Every structure is written in structure tokens, then in C-alpha cells.
Backbone as numpy.savetxt, mean C-alpha at the origin, in Angstrom:
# Nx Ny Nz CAx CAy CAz Cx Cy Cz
4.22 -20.69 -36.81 5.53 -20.10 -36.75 5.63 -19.16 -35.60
5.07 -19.07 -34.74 5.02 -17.80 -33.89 3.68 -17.60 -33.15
3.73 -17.36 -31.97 2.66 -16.71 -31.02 1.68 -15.69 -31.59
0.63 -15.91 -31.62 -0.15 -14.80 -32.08 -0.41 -13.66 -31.17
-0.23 -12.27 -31.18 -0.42 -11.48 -30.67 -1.72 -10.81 -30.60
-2.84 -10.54 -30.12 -4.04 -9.99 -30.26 -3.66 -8.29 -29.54
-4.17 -7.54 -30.64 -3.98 -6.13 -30.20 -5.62 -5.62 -29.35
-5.28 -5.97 -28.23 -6.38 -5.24 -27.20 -7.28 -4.15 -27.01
-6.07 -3.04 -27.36 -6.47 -1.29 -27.14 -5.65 -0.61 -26.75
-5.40 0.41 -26.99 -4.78 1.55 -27.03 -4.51 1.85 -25.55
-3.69 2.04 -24.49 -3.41 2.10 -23.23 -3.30 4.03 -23.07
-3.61 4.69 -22.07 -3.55 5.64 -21.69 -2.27 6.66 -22.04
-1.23 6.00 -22.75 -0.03 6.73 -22.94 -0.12 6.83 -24.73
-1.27 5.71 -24.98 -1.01 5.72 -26.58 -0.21 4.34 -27.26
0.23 3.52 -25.90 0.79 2.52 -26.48 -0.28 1.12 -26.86
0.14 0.45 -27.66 -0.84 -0.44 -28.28 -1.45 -1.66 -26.83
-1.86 -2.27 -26.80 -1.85 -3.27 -25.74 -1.95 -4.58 -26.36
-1.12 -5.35 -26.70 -0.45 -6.77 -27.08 -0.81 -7.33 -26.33
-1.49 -8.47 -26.27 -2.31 -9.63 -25.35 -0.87 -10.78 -25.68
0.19 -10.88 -24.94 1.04 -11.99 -24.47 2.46 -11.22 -25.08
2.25 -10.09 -25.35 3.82 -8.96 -25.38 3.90 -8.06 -24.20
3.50 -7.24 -24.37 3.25 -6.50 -23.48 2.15 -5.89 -22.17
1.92 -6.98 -22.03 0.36 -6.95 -20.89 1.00 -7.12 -19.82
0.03 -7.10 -18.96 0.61 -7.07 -17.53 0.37 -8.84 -16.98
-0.84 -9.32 -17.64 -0.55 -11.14 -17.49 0.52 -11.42 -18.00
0.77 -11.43 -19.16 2.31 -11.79 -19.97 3.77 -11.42 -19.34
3.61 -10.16 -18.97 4.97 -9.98 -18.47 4.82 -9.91 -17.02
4.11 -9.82 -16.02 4.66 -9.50 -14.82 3.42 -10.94 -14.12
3.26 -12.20 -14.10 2.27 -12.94 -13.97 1.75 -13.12 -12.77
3.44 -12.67 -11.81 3.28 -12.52 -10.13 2.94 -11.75 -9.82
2.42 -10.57 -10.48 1.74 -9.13 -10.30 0.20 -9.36 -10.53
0.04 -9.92 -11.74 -1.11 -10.46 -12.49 -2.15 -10.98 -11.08
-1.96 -11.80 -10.64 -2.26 -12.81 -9.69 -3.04 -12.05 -8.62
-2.34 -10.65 -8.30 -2.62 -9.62 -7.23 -3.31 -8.65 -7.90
-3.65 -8.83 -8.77 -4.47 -7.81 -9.75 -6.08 -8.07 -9.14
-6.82 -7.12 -9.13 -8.21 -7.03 -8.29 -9.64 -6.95 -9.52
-9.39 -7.63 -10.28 -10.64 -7.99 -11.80 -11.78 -7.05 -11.12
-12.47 -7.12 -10.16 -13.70 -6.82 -9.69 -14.10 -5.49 -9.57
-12.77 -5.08 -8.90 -12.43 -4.00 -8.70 -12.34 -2.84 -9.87
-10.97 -3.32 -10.91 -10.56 -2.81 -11.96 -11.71 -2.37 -13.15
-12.56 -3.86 -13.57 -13.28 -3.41 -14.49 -12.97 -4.33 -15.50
-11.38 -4.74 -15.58 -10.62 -5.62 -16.86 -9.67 -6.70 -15.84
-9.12 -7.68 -17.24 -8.33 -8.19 -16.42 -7.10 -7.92 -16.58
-6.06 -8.40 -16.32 -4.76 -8.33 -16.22 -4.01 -8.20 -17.54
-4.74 -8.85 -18.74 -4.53 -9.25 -20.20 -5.15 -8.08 -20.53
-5.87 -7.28 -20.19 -5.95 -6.02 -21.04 -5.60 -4.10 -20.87
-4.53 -4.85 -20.01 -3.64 -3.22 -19.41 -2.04 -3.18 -19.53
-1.44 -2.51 -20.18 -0.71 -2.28 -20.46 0.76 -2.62 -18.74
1.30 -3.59 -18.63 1.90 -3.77 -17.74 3.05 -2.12 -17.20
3.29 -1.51 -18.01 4.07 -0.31 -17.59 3.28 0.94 -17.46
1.98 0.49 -17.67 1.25 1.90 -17.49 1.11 2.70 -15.95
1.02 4.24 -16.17 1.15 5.19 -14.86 -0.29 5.44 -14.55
-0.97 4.56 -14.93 -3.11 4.68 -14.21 -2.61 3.44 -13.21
-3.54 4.13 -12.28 -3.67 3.26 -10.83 -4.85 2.45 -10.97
-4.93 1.55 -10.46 -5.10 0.20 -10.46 -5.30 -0.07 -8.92
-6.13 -0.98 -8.76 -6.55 -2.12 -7.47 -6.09 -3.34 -7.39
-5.07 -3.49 -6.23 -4.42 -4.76 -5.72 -4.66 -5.30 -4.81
-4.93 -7.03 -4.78 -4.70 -7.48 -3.65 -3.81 -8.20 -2.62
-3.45 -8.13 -1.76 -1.67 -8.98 -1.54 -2.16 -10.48 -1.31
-1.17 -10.74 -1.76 -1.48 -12.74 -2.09 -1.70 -13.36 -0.37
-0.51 -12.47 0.24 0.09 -12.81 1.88 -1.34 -12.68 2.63
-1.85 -11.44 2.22 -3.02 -11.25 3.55 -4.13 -10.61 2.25
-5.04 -11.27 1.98 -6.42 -10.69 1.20 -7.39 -9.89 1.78
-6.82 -9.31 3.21 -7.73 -8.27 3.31 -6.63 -6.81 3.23
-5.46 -6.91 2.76 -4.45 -5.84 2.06 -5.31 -5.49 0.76
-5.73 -4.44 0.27 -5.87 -3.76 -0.56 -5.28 -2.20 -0.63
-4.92 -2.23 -2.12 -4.52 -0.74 -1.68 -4.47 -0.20 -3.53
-4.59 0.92 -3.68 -4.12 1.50 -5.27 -3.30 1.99 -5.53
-2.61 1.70 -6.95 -1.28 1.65 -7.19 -1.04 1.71 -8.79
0.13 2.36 -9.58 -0.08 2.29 -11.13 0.57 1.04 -10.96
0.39 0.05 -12.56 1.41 -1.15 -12.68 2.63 -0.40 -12.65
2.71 0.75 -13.31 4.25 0.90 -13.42 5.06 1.04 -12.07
4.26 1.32 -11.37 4.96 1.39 -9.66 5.33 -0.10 -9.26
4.01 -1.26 -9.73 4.57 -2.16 -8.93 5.74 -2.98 -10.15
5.37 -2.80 -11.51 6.29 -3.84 -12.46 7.46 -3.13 -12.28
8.23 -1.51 -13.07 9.19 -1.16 -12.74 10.21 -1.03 -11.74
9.30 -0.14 -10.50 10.01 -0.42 -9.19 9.81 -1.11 -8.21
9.05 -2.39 -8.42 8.96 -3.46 -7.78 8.21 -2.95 -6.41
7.06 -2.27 -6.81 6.93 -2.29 -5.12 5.56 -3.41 -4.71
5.70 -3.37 -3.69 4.81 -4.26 -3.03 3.28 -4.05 -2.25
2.79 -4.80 -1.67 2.09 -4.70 -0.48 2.50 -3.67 0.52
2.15 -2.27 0.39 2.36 -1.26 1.12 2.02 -1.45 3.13
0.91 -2.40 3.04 0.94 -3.14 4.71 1.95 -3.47 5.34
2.34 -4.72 4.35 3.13 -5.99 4.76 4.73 -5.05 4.73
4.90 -4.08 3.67 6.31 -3.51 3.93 5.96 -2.52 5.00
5.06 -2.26 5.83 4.74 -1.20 7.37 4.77 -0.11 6.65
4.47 0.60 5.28 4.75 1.73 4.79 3.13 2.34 5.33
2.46 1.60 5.17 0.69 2.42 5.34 0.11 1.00 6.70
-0.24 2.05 7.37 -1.37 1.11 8.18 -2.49 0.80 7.96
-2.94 -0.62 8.56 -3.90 -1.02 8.14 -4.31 -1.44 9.93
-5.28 -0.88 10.45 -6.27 -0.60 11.37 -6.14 -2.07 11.96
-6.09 -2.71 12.96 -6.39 -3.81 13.45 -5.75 -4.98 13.00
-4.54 -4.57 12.08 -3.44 -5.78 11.54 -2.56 -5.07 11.88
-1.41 -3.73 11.49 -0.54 -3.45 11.66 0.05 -2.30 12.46
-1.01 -1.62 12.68 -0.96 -0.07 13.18 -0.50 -0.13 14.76
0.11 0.92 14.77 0.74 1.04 16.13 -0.14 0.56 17.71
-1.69 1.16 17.21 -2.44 0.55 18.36 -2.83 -0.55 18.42
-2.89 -1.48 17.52 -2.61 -3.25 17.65 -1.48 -3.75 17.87
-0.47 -3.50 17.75 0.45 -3.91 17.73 1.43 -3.45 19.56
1.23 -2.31 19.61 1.68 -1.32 20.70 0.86 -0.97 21.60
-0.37 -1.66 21.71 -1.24 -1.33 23.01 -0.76 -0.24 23.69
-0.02 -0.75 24.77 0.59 -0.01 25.67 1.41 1.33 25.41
1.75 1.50 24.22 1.89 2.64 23.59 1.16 3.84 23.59
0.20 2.65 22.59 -1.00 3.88 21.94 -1.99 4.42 22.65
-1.99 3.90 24.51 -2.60 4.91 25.58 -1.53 6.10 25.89
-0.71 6.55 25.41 -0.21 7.36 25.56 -0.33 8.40 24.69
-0.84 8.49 23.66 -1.44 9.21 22.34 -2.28 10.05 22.88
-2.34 11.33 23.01 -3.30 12.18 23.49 -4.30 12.39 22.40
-5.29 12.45 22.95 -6.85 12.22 22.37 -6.71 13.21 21.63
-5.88 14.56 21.47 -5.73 15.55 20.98 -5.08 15.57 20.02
-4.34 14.24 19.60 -3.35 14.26 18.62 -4.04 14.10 17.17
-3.35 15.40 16.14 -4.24 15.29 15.16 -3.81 13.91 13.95
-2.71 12.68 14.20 -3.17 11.62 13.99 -3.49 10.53 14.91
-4.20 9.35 14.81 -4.14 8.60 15.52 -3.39 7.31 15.94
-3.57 6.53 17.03 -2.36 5.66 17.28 -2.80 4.27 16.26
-4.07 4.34 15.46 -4.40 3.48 14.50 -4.13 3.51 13.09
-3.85 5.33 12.83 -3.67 5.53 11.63 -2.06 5.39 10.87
-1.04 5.18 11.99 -0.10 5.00 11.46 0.95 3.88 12.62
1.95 3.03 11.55 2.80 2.39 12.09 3.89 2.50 12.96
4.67 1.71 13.44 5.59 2.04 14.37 6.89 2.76 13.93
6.80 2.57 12.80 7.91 2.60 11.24 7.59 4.45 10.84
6.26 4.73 11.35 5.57 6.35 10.29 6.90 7.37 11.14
7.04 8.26 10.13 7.73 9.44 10.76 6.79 10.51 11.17
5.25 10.47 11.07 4.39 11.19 11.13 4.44 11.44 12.71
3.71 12.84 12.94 4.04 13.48 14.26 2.85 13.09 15.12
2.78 12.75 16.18 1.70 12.15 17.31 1.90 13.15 18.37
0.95 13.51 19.11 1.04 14.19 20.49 0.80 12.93 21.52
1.73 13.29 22.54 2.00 12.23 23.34 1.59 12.90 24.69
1.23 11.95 26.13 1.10 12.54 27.15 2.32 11.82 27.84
2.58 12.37 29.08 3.99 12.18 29.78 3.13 11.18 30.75
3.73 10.08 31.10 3.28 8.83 31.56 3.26 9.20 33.45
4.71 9.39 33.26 5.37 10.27 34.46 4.53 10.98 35.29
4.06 12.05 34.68 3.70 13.02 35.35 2.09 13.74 33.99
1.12 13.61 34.33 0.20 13.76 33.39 -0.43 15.28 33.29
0.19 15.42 34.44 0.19 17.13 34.43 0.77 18.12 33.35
1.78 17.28 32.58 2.80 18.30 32.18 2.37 18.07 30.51
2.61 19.07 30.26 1.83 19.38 28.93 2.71 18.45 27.28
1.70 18.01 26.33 1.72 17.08 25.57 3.07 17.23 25.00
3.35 16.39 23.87 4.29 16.52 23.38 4.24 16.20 22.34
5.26 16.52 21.41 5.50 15.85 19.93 6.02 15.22 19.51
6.15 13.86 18.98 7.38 12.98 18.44 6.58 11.95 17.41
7.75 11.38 16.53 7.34 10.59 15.75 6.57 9.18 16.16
5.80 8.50 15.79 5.83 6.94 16.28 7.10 6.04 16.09
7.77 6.38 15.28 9.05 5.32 15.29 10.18 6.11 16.30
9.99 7.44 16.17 11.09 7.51 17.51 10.63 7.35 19.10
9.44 7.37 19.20 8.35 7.21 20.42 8.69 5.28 20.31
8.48 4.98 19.98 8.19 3.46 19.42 9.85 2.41 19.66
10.58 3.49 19.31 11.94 2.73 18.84 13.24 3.60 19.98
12.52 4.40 21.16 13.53 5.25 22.00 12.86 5.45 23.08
């Protein structure tokens, strides 16, 4: 008459964990998929799909994207692959100095981030040298307004 439910364990908020109600295989399966077993400890069938504990993902698009994240971040507000949306850089795939070569010699060695550590997209502040004239002392600007002006 009905699906059997297996009660798992108790999830970090106190809620029960339902193996094909409320799990994170059962309800979110395209999430499931990007779920990192090795990593985690469990699988996908035994964590509460809305829970606020962070968790290890991998993106389906590019498997060397990893990053940590609660389910409830990615099931509720749908978020994604923090790479692939340019929100976080990833060194030698997306970051301003792969991507912007010619840019990221302009990054003064002094700048306390680097032209690897963030995207073209970061509002984060870079010290820049004047191309122009190298005499004239560094400067400050974002990578996306350096990037995009």
C-alpha cells in the first residue's frame, strides 16, 4: 500500500531523516549526484536535504570544482557551482590571471590580493601599476572595474 520509509537518524536540527521523504537523494536527486560520498563520510540518503551543516560538492560541469556548502544553500536557494557562476576563483580555470594574462601583469606584486585569487566579476580591491608611466605610484581598483573599464 505505500512506500516504505526507513527512519535514518536524527539530522542536526532534530529533524528525523526519512530515507525517500525527506533526504537529500529523494528530494533534490540533481543535487544528490554532486554530493562528494568520500568526502562527506555518508551518502546522499542519509542527510537531511534542508539541513544548515556544510557539506562537500562536486560540479557535474567540471570535477575538479569542489567547494563546501549547507544542502540548504544549494536545495532552498538553488545555488550552484560557485566557479562556474565566477563567484570564487579557481586558480588556473577561472581567475583573472588565466583568463586576463595581460591584465594580471599589471597587479603589483604588492597587492594584498592576487591576480589568481580572484575573478574578473570580484569587487575585491587589487593594487595596480600604471602601464603608462611605472613611475607613478600604485593604485586601487576592483578587478571587475579594472577588467570591465
Amino acid at each position: 500500500s505505500g512506500e516504505v520509509t526507513t527512519l535514518i537518524a536524527l539530522g542536526s536540527s532534530g529533524k528525523r531523516i526519512l530515507r525517500g521523504f525527506n533526504d537529500l537523494l529523494s528530494q533534490r536527486p540533481e543535487l544528490a549526484a554532486e554530493w562528494d560520498e568520500a568526502s562527506n563520510g555518508k551518502s546522499a540518503s542519509e542527510v537531511l536535504y534542508s539541513t544548515p551543516s556544510r557539506y562537500w560538492w562536486v560540479c557535474s560541469k567540471k570535477p575538479i570544482h569542489r567547494w563546501r556548502t549547507s544542502c540548504s544553500e544549494r536545495s532552498i536557494r538553488n545555488s550552484g557551482c560557485p566557479y562556474c557562476a565566477n563567484k570564487a576563483a579557481y586558480p588556473g580555470d577561472n581567475d583573472l590571471a588565466t583568463l586576463f594574462p595581460s591584465l594580471a601583469i599589471e597587479v603589483s606584486s604588492d597587492s594584498p590580493v592576487k591576480a589568481n585569487e580572484v575573478t574578473s566579476r570580484s569587487d575585491k580591491r587589487l593594487m595596480w601599476i600604471c602601464q603608462r608611466d611605472p613611475n607613478h605610484k600604485t593604485y586601487g581598483m576592483s578587478a571587475f572595474n579594472r577588467a570591465n573599464g
